[in-house]
mmCIF file of C-alpha atoms and ligand atoms in Angstrom:
data_model
loop_
_atom_site.group_PDB
_atom_site.id
_atom_site.type_symbol
_atom_site.label_atom_id
_atom_site.label_comp_id
_atom_site.label_asym_id
_atom_site.label_seq_id
_atom_site.Cartn_x
_atom_site.Cartn_y
_atom_site.Cartn_z
ATOM 1 C CA MET A 2 -15.820 16.418 -8.601
ATOM 2 C CA ILE A 3 -12.748 17.601 -6.707
ATOM 3 C CA LYS A 4 -10.765 20.267 -8.287
ATOM 4 C CA VAL A 5 -7.513 21.487 -6.783
ATOM 5 C CA GLU A 6 -6.098 24.170 -8.871
ATOM 6 C CA GLY A 7 -2.383 25.945 -7.657
ATOM 7 C CA LEU A 8 -2.961 25.218 -4.034
ATOM 8 C CA SER A 9 -0.262 26.190 -1.273
ATOM 9 C CA LYS A 10 -0.081 26.494 2.053
ATOM 10 C CA THR A 11 2.786 28.014 4.021
ATOM 11 C CA TYR A 12 3.391 27.855 7.361
ATOM 12 C CA GLY A 13 5.940 30.576 8.591
ATOM 13 C CA GLY A 14 8.482 29.947 5.872
ATOM 14 C CA PHE A 15 7.344 26.434 5.601
ATOM 15 C CA LYS A 16 5.752 25.234 2.247
ATOM 16 C CA ALA A 17 3.413 22.474 3.696
ATOM 17 C CA VAL A 18 1.513 22.323 0.151
ATOM 18 C CA ASP A 19 3.455 23.821 -3.017
ATOM 19 C CA ASN A 20 1.390 24.529 -6.110
ATOM 20 C CA VAL A 21 -1.156 21.270 -6.194
ATOM 21 C CA THR A 22 -3.049 20.707 -8.907
ATOM 22 C CA PHE A 23 -5.570 17.634 -9.585
ATOM 23 C CA ASP A 24 -9.202 16.526 -10.212
ATOM 24 C CA CYS A 25 -11.012 13.943 -8.522
ATOM 25 C CA ARG A 26 -13.721 12.401 -11.112
ATOM 26 C CA PRO A 27 -16.627 10.889 -10.032
ATOM 27 C CA GLY A 28 -17.375 7.337 -10.470
ATOM 28 C CA ALA A 29 -13.243 6.998 -9.138
ATOM 29 C CA VAL A 30 -11.401 5.926 -6.030
ATOM 30 C CA THR A 31 -8.507 8.871 -6.236
ATOM 31 C CA GLY A 32 -5.807 7.201 -4.174
ATOM 32 C CA PHE A 33 -3.693 10.451 -2.301
ATOM 33 C CA LEU A 34 -0.453 8.619 -1.601
ATOM 34 C CA GLY A 35 2.651 10.252 0.246
ATOM 35 C CA PRO A 36 4.915 9.503 3.089
ATOM 36 C CA ASN A 37 3.964 11.132 6.256
ATOM 37 C CA GLY A 38 4.546 14.913 6.273
ATOM 38 C CA ALA A 39 3.992 15.159 2.921
ATOM 39 C CA GLY A 40 1.128 17.311 2.805
ATOM 40 C CA LYS A 41 -1.905 15.576 2.461
ATOM 41 C CA SER A 42 -4.034 16.191 5.497
ATOM 42 C CA THR A 43 -3.046 19.721 4.641
ATOM 43 C CA THR A 44 -4.485 19.359 1.159
ATOM 44 C CA MET A 45 -8.019 17.808 2.380
ATOM 45 C CA ARG A 46 -8.391 19.977 5.455
ATOM 46 C CA ILE A 47 -7.813 22.984 2.829
ATOM 47 C CA ILE A 48 -10.582 21.408 0.682
ATOM 48 C CA ALA A 49 -12.940 20.621 3.823
ATOM 49 C CA GLY A 50 -12.829 24.088 4.431
ATOM 50 C CA LEU A 51 -10.867 23.779 7.659
ATOM 51 C CA THR A 52 -7.481 25.483 6.931
ATOM 52 C CA PRO A 53 -7.505 28.523 4.938
ATOM 53 C CA ALA A 54 -5.029 28.158 1.732
ATOM 54 C CA THR A 55 -2.685 30.756 1.245
ATOM 55 C CA SER A 56 -3.050 30.345 -2.620
ATOM 56 C CA GLY A 57 -4.915 28.177 -4.889
ATOM 57 C CA SER A 58 -8.241 27.482 -4.720
ATOM 58 C CA ALA A 59 -10.010 23.819 -3.865
ATOM 59 C CA THR A 60 -13.558 23.499 -4.978
ATOM 60 C CA VAL A 61 -15.822 20.402 -4.917
ATOM 61 C CA ALA A 62 -18.992 19.899 -7.194
ATOM 62 C CA GLY A 63 -18.221 23.538 -8.394
ATOM 63 C CA VAL A 64 -17.714 25.667 -5.217
ATOM 64 C CA HIS A 65 -15.887 26.320 -2.067
ATOM 65 C CA TYR A 66 -16.587 23.954 0.601
ATOM 66 C CA HIS A 67 -17.997 26.872 2.831
ATOM 67 C CA ASP A 68 -20.532 28.053 0.067
ATOM 68 C CA ILE A 69 -22.232 24.306 0.219
ATOM 69 C CA PRO A 70 -25.702 24.517 1.718
ATOM 70 C CA ASN A 71 -26.252 21.448 4.082
ATOM 71 C CA PRO A 72 -22.402 20.539 3.364
ATOM 72 C CA GLY A 73 -23.056 17.062 4.722
ATOM 73 C CA THR A 74 -25.085 15.784 2.268
ATOM 74 C CA GLN A 75 -22.847 16.699 -0.470
ATOM 75 C CA VAL A 76 -19.684 15.803 0.732
ATOM 76 C CA GLY A 77 -18.719 13.232 3.587
ATOM 77 C CA VAL A 78 -15.904 14.176 4.966
ATOM 78 C CA LEU A 79 -13.440 11.649 7.626
ATOM 79 C CA LEU A 80 -10.184 14.023 8.263
ATOM 80 C CA ASP A 81 -9.449 12.560 12.383
ATOM 81 C CA ALA A 82 -11.440 9.455 13.908
ATOM 82 C CA SER A 83 -10.364 10.877 16.949
ATOM 83 C CA ALA A 84 -11.539 14.283 16.654
ATOM 84 C CA GLN A 85 -14.952 13.519 17.948
ATOM 85 C CA HIS A 86 -15.817 14.351 21.283
ATOM 86 C CA ALA A 87 -14.599 11.428 23.679
ATOM 87 C CA GLY A 88 -17.256 11.879 26.227
ATOM 88 C CA ARG A 89 -20.131 11.234 23.541
ATOM 89 C CA THR A 90 -21.249 7.629 22.830
ATOM 90 C CA GLY A 91 -20.885 6.746 18.813
ATOM 91 C CA ARG A 92 -24.859 6.915 18.744
ATOM 92 C CA GLU A 93 -25.129 10.584 19.956
ATOM 93 C CA VAL A 94 -22.455 11.689 17.555
ATOM 94 C CA LEU A 95 -24.736 10.459 14.777
ATOM 95 C CA THR A 96 -27.804 11.562 15.962
ATOM 96 C CA MET A 97 -26.875 15.340 16.361
ATOM 97 C CA GLY A 98 -25.434 14.992 12.663
ATOM 98 C CA ALA A 99 -28.873 13.741 11.660
ATOM 99 C CA ILE A 100 -30.343 16.878 13.644
ATOM 100 C CA VAL A 101 -27.727 19.076 12.043
ATOM 101 C CA MET A 102 -28.608 18.183 8.464
ATOM 102 C CA GLY A 103 -32.277 17.518 8.947
ATOM 103 C CA LEU A 104 -32.382 13.589 8.263
ATOM 104 C CA PRO A 105 -34.587 10.754 9.761
ATOM 105 C CA MET A 106 -33.347 9.116 12.850
ATOM 106 C CA SER A 107 -33.722 6.076 11.084
ATOM 107 C CA ARG A 108 -30.451 6.720 9.000
ATOM 108 C CA VAL A 109 -28.524 6.567 12.454
ATOM 109 C CA GLU A 110 -29.591 3.024 12.708
ATOM 110 C CA GLU A 111 -29.089 2.726 8.997
ATOM 111 C CA MET A 112 -25.310 3.363 9.413
ATOM 112 C CA LEU A 113 -24.599 1.868 12.458
ATOM 113 C CA ALA A 114 -25.527 -1.163 10.441
ATOM 114 C CA LEU A 115 -23.540 -0.143 7.582
ATOM 115 C CA VAL A 116 -20.043 0.193 9.609
ATOM 116 C CA SER A 117 -20.851 -3.191 11.986
ATOM 117 C CA LEU A 118 -20.999 -1.076 15.469
ATOM 118 C CA SER A 119 -23.162 -3.026 17.497
ATOM 119 C CA PRO A 120 -26.239 -1.566 19.628
ATOM 120 C CA ALA A 121 -24.020 -2.101 22.480
ATOM 121 C CA GLU A 122 -21.166 -0.471 21.198
ATOM 122 C CA SER A 123 -22.794 2.559 19.670
ATOM 123 C CA LYS A 124 -23.880 3.422 23.485
ATOM 124 C CA ARG A 125 -20.509 3.458 24.762
ATOM 125 C CA ARG A 126 -18.363 6.752 25.040
ATOM 126 C CA ILE A 127 -15.993 7.361 22.336
ATOM 127 C CA ARG A 128 -12.886 7.432 24.541
ATOM 128 C CA ASP A 129 -13.646 3.582 25.096
ATOM 129 C CA TYR A 130 -13.257 2.889 21.217
ATOM 130 C CA SER A 131 -10.809 1.285 19.751
ATOM 131 C CA LEU A 132 -9.141 3.195 16.683
ATOM 132 C CA GLY A 133 -10.682 0.946 14.186
ATOM 133 C CA MET A 134 -14.092 1.872 15.850
ATOM 134 C CA ARG A 135 -13.568 5.618 15.494
ATOM 135 C CA GLN A 136 -12.921 4.797 11.705
ATOM 136 C CA ARG A 137 -15.772 2.978 11.667
ATOM 137 C CA LEU A 138 -18.066 5.683 13.357
ATOM 138 C CA GLY A 139 -15.991 8.313 11.314
ATOM 139 C CA ILE A 140 -17.060 6.639 7.950
ATOM 140 C CA ALA A 141 -21.221 6.104 9.352
ATOM 141 C CA HIS A 142 -21.014 10.013 9.804
ATOM 142 C CA ALA A 143 -18.905 10.690 6.248
ATOM 143 C CA LEU A 144 -21.757 8.420 4.739
ATOM 144 C CA LEU A 145 -24.917 9.611 6.873
ATOM 145 C CA GLY A 146 -26.153 12.605 4.692
ATOM 146 C CA ASP A 147 -25.853 10.337 1.567
ATOM 147 C CA PRO A 148 -23.188 12.342 -0.117
ATOM 148 C CA LYS A 149 -22.065 12.018 -3.258
ATOM 149 C CA ILE A 150 -18.171 13.014 -2.561
ATOM 150 C CA LEU A 151 -16.276 11.422 0.384
ATOM 151 C CA ILE A 152 -12.990 12.817 1.323
ATOM 152 C CA LEU A 153 -11.003 9.975 3.943
ATOM 153 C CA ASP A 154 -7.861 10.608 5.216
ATOM 154 C CA GLU A 155 -6.100 7.591 6.193
ATOM 155 C CA PRO A 156 -9.583 5.579 6.922
ATOM 156 C CA ALA A 157 -7.329 2.562 7.364
ATOM 157 C CA ASN A 158 -5.440 3.054 10.018
ATOM 158 C CA GLY A 159 -6.393 0.899 13.213
ATOM 159 C CA LEU A 160 -8.592 -1.205 11.075
ATOM 160 C CA ASP A 161 -8.093 -4.583 11.206
ATOM 161 C CA PRO A 162 -7.229 -7.010 7.789
ATOM 162 C CA ALA A 163 -11.170 -8.062 7.723
ATOM 163 C CA GLY A 164 -11.768 -4.014 8.337
ATOM 164 C CA ILE A 165 -9.971 -3.235 5.717
ATOM 165 C CA HIS A 166 -11.343 -5.666 2.910
ATOM 166 C CA TRP A 167 -14.733 -4.279 3.887
ATOM 167 C CA MET A 168 -13.832 -0.812 3.615
ATOM 168 C CA ARG A 169 -12.348 -1.289 0.464
ATOM 169 C CA GLY A 170 -15.875 -3.079 -0.864
ATOM 170 C CA LEU A 171 -17.508 -0.354 0.354
ATOM 171 C CA LEU A 172 -15.737 2.335 -1.548
ATOM 172 C CA ARG A 173 -16.256 0.136 -4.439
ATOM 173 C CA GLU A 174 -19.390 -0.076 -4.695
ATOM 174 C CA TYR A 175 -19.627 3.853 -3.329
ATOM 175 C CA ALA A 176 -17.653 4.718 -6.494
ATOM 176 C CA ASN A 177 -19.246 2.159 -9.062
ATOM 177 C CA ARG A 178 -22.296 4.096 -8.199
ATOM 178 C CA GLY A 179 -21.065 7.431 -9.367
ATOM 179 C CA GLY A 180 -19.432 8.653 -6.461
ATOM 180 C CA THR A 181 -16.171 10.364 -6.333
ATOM 181 C CA VAL A 182 -13.782 9.352 -3.476
ATOM 182 C CA LEU A 183 -10.502 11.014 -2.511
ATOM 183 C CA LEU A 184 -8.496 8.637 -0.262
ATOM 184 C CA SER A 185 -5.249 9.255 1.535
ATOM 185 C CA SER A 186 -2.586 6.675 2.817
ATOM 186 C CA HIS A 187 0.875 6.643 3.320
ATOM 187 C CA LEU A 188 1.273 3.047 2.224
ATOM 188 C CA LEU A 189 1.388 2.143 -1.430
ATOM 189 C CA HIS A 190 -0.010 -1.074 -1.183
ATOM 190 C CA GLU A 191 -2.726 -0.095 0.433
ATOM 191 C CA ILE A 192 -4.081 1.987 -2.068
ATOM 192 C CA GLU A 193 -2.967 0.321 -4.778
ATOM 193 C CA VAL A 194 -5.645 -2.254 -4.207
ATOM 194 C CA ILE A 195 -8.349 0.279 -4.587
ATOM 195 C CA ALA A 196 -7.881 3.137 -6.440
ATOM 196 C CA ASP A 197 -8.476 3.740 -9.999
ATOM 197 C CA GLU A 198 -6.442 6.882 -10.151
ATOM 198 C CA LEU A 199 -3.477 7.861 -8.356
ATOM 199 C CA ILE A 200 -2.024 11.134 -7.043
ATOM 200 C CA LEU A 201 1.662 10.756 -5.562
ATOM 201 C CA ILE A 202 2.665 13.439 -3.510
ATOM 202 C CA GLY A 203 5.979 13.872 -1.320
ATOM 203 C CA ASN A 204 7.364 17.413 0.205
ATOM 204 C CA GLY A 205 3.963 19.376 -0.403
ATOM 205 C CA ARG A 206 4.172 18.886 -4.343
ATOM 206 C CA ILE A 207 2.349 16.270 -6.662
ATOM 207 C CA VAL A 208 5.383 14.062 -8.271
ATOM 208 C CA ALA A 209 3.417 11.883 -10.267
ATOM 209 C CA SER A 210 -0.138 11.294 -11.007
ATOM 210 C CA GLY A 211 -2.235 9.212 -13.383
ATOM 211 C CA THR A 212 -4.677 6.337 -14.049
ATOM 212 C CA LYS A 213 -3.209 3.371 -11.909
ATOM 213 C CA ALA A 214 -2.582 1.418 -14.992
ATOM 214 C CA GLU A 215 -0.491 4.109 -16.251
ATOM 215 C CA LEU A 216 1.489 4.612 -13.302
ATOM 216 C CA LEU A 217 1.593 0.882 -12.548
ATOM 217 C CA HIS A 218 2.908 -0.066 -16.007
ATOM 218 C CA THR A 219 6.735 -0.157 -16.629
ATOM 219 C CA ALA A 220 8.545 -1.961 -19.400
ATOM 220 C CA GLY A 221 11.027 -4.651 -18.284
ATOM 221 C CA THR A 222 11.625 -7.694 -15.841
ATOM 222 C CA PHE A 223 12.290 -8.686 -12.413
ATOM 223 C CA VAL A 224 14.430 -11.846 -12.084
ATOM 224 C CA LYS A 225 15.356 -13.404 -9.117
ATOM 225 C CA ALA A 226 18.018 -16.181 -9.094
ATOM 226 C CA SER A 227 19.238 -18.127 -6.193
ATOM 227 C CA ASP A 228 22.778 -17.230 -7.176
ATOM 228 C CA ALA A 229 22.280 -13.784 -7.745
ATOM 229 C CA GLY A 230 25.735 -13.302 -9.042
ATOM 230 C CA ALA A 231 25.438 -15.905 -11.845
ATOM 231 C CA ILE A 232 22.476 -14.443 -13.376
ATOM 232 C CA ALA A 233 23.911 -10.950 -13.529
ATOM 233 C CA GLN A 234 27.016 -12.296 -15.279
ATOM 234 C CA ALA A 235 24.621 -14.672 -17.816
ATOM 235 C CA LEU A 236 22.657 -11.158 -18.619
ATOM 236 C CA THR A 237 25.805 -9.089 -19.086
ATOM 237 C CA ALA A 238 27.261 -12.046 -21.099
ATOM 238 C CA ALA A 239 24.063 -11.780 -23.539
ATOM 239 C CA GLY A 240 24.532 -8.196 -23.723
ATOM 240 C CA MET A 241 21.548 -7.211 -21.385
ATOM 241 C CA SER A 242 21.880 -4.598 -18.807
ATOM 242 C CA SER A 243 20.390 -4.986 -15.191
ATOM 243 C CA THR A 244 20.468 -3.176 -12.111
ATOM 244 C CA PRO A 245 20.025 -4.622 -8.828
ATOM 245 C CA SER A 246 16.432 -4.045 -7.351
ATOM 246 C CA GLY A 247 17.655 -4.349 -3.653
ATOM 247 C CA ASP A 248 15.640 -7.410 -2.579
ATOM 248 C CA GLY A 249 18.159 -9.643 -4.194
ATOM 249 C CA GLY A 250 16.680 -9.594 -7.797
ATOM 250 C CA LEU A 251 17.560 -7.440 -10.580
ATOM 251 C CA ARG A 252 15.536 -5.131 -13.174
ATOM 252 C CA THR A 253 16.199 -5.567 -16.890
ATOM 253 C CA GLU A 254 14.722 -3.621 -19.763
ATOM 254 C CA SER A 255 14.317 -7.324 -21.631
ATOM 255 C CA THR A 256 11.431 -9.066 -21.641
ATOM 256 C CA PRO A 257 10.945 -12.144 -19.252
ATOM 257 C CA GLU A 258 11.144 -14.535 -22.523
ATOM 258 C CA GLU A 259 14.183 -12.899 -23.336
ATOM 259 C CA VAL A 260 15.451 -12.962 -19.861
ATOM 260 C CA GLY A 261 14.027 -16.934 -19.525
ATOM 261 C CA ARG A 262 16.337 -17.911 -22.330
ATOM 262 C CA VAL A 263 19.347 -16.384 -21.268
ATOM 263 C CA ALA A 264 19.254 -18.182 -18.055
ATOM 264 C CA ALA A 265 18.189 -21.630 -19.458
ATOM 265 C CA ALA A 266 21.135 -21.651 -21.916
ATOM 266 C CA ALA A 267 23.595 -20.599 -18.691
ATOM 267 C CA GLY A 268 22.018 -23.269 -16.770
ATOM 268 C CA VAL A 269 20.674 -20.620 -13.865
ATOM 269 C CA ALA A 270 17.858 -21.504 -11.385
ATOM 270 C CA LEU A 271 15.318 -18.825 -11.084
ATOM 271 C CA ILE A 272 13.310 -18.487 -8.345
ATOM 272 C CA GLU A 273 11.183 -15.116 -9.946
ATOM 273 C CA LEU A 274 10.428 -14.280 -13.298
ATOM 274 C CA ARG A 275 8.007 -11.747 -13.950
ATOM 275 C CA PRO A 276 7.054 -8.323 -15.634
ATOM 276 C CA ALA A 277 8.467 -5.328 -13.552
ATOM 277 C CA GLU A 278 5.124 -4.021 -13.084
ATOM 278 C CA GLY A 279 4.647 -0.749 -10.403
ATOM 279 C CA ALA A 280 8.566 -1.255 -10.033
ATOM 280 C CA GLY A 281 8.713 2.303 -10.956
ATOM 281 C CA LEU A 282 5.914 3.890 -8.678
ATOM 282 C CA GLU A 283 7.403 1.773 -6.023
ATOM 283 C CA GLU A 284 10.754 3.182 -6.706
ATOM 284 C CA MET A 285 9.090 6.612 -6.903
ATOM 285 C CA PHE A 286 7.811 6.249 -3.171
ATOM 286 C CA LEU A 287 10.566 4.361 -1.786
ATOM 287 C CA GLU A 288 12.547 7.691 -2.963
ATOM 288 C CA LEU A 289 10.090 9.996 -1.294
ATOM 289 C CA THR A 290 9.833 8.159 1.677
ATOM 290 C CA GLY A 291 13.757 8.061 2.299
ATOM 291 C CA ASP A 292 13.982 11.753 1.595
ATOM 292 C CA THR A 293 11.348 12.324 4.504
ATOM 293 C CA GLN A 294 13.300 9.876 6.359
ATOM 294 C CA ARG A 295 16.326 11.841 6.261
ATOM 295 C CA GLU A 296 15.015 15.181 7.057
ATOM 296 C CA LYS A 297 13.477 13.868 10.206
ATOM 297 C CA SER A 298 15.781 14.141 13.274
ATOM 298 C CA THR A 299 13.789 10.994 14.710
ATOM 299 C CA PRO A 300 13.801 7.868 12.544
ATOM 300 C CA GLU A 301 10.440 6.692 13.954
ATOM 301 C CA GLY A 302 8.728 10.068 13.150
ATOM 302 C CA ALA A 303 9.000 9.581 9.478
ATOM 303 C CA LEU A 304 7.153 6.268 9.137
ATOM 304 C CA ALA A 305 4.256 4.987 10.815
HETATM 305 P P1 ADP B 22 0.584 14.168 5.800
HETATM 306 O O1 ADP B 22 -0.865 14.467 5.959
HETATM 307 O O2 ADP B 22 0.833 14.265 4.027
HETATM 308 O O3 ADP B 22 0.946 13.488 6.950
HETATM 309 P P2 ADP B 22 0.223 17.067 6.689
HETATM 310 O O4 ADP B 22 -0.099 17.971 5.732
HETATM 311 O O5 ADP B 22 0.001 16.414 8.181
HETATM 312 O O6 ADP B 22 1.062 15.489 6.047
HETATM 313 O O7 ADP B 22 1.887 17.959 7.114
HETATM 314 C C1 ADP B 22 2.205 18.512 6.030
HETATM 315 C C2 ADP B 22 3.268 19.293 6.677
HETATM 316 O O8 ADP B 22 3.056 20.373 7.264
HETATM 317 C C3 ADP B 22 4.076 18.601 7.765
HETATM 318 O O9 ADP B 22 5.626 18.677 7.601
HETATM 319 C C4 ADP B 22 3.627 18.940 9.119
HETATM 320 O O10 ADP B 22 4.640 18.900 9.864
HETATM 321 C C5 ADP B 22 3.391 20.817 8.580
HETATM 322 N N1 ADP B 22 2.043 21.162 9.217
HETATM 323 C C6 ADP B 22 0.797 20.659 9.130
HETATM 324 N N2 ADP B 22 -0.023 21.295 9.633
HETATM 325 C C7 ADP B 22 0.608 22.210 10.709
HETATM 326 C C8 ADP B 22 0.892 23.853 11.187
HETATM 327 N N3 ADP B 22 -0.701 23.856 11.860
HETATM 328 N N4 ADP B 22 1.590 24.061 11.524
HETATM 329 C C9 ADP B 22 2.935 24.083 11.226
HETATM 330 N N5 ADP B 22 3.373 22.925 10.506
HETATM 331 C C10 ADP B 22 1.949 22.125 10.293
#
């Protein structure tokens, strides 16, 4: 269990984290989603005892990180895959971790195999690793002490599609065995696939949280026709209000069946007709991303 209560972090006069409260429960993957600069890393660093909070508290399994004896065996943390000493080999990093935690050396081999780092790769220096290999090593390091809680900041960065698929399977299985996972990402679709619970953060504040089912469920219908004007007109004529969704489609409060009937009666050919699931969350996320982009002076700094 991870418990964050009224957490704030101020840098100078700037509130990077603003009164953040949430829980992560065992047996679930909690997705921590927000655009770059939203405050995810700062929150995770505070939970992992690397940054002091300005106010509020963060506990892991009921205690502050600093008060956990042999923390690596309780909480696995991957915050910055590139933060390892570049001159060490992957195997050395895991070996040192095993010594510090008092683990048998066989655990190093097990973890290397788990993350598919070959014996040859494990003997290469980290400066020669790709970002994906560093992420794999970071995951191996986080899991080394067989902790019950995992905190991973953007672990999918740099992983190829097969790597992302592998990681999802690993985290699913970990949570199914009763583990607690807090996983951050700046990409909605990346986290939507794996998370059971979602926490949406923007400008340091939690803007939405709940189970994935709750957040993705929105009433209404998404409809798209080759003739966008004709379907809008047909819906209006039938007394149904609709709003453009920005990608050539329309969103309406009516059911797909009602929309389908109107389209058929008006002779409008449809390209898409489906429940507007996730639309609310996506909209909220795009709004947050838009805000962040407006705040940055360089557009490329806003979203990777
Ligand atoms: P995220 O992980 O969501 O991308 P961060 O937690 O890294 O966001 O950053 C949140 C905000 O806090 C950003 O505006 C960032 O520039 C700022 N920030 C983070 N660390 C520091 C620091 N050490 N000093 C000053 N500002 C910081």
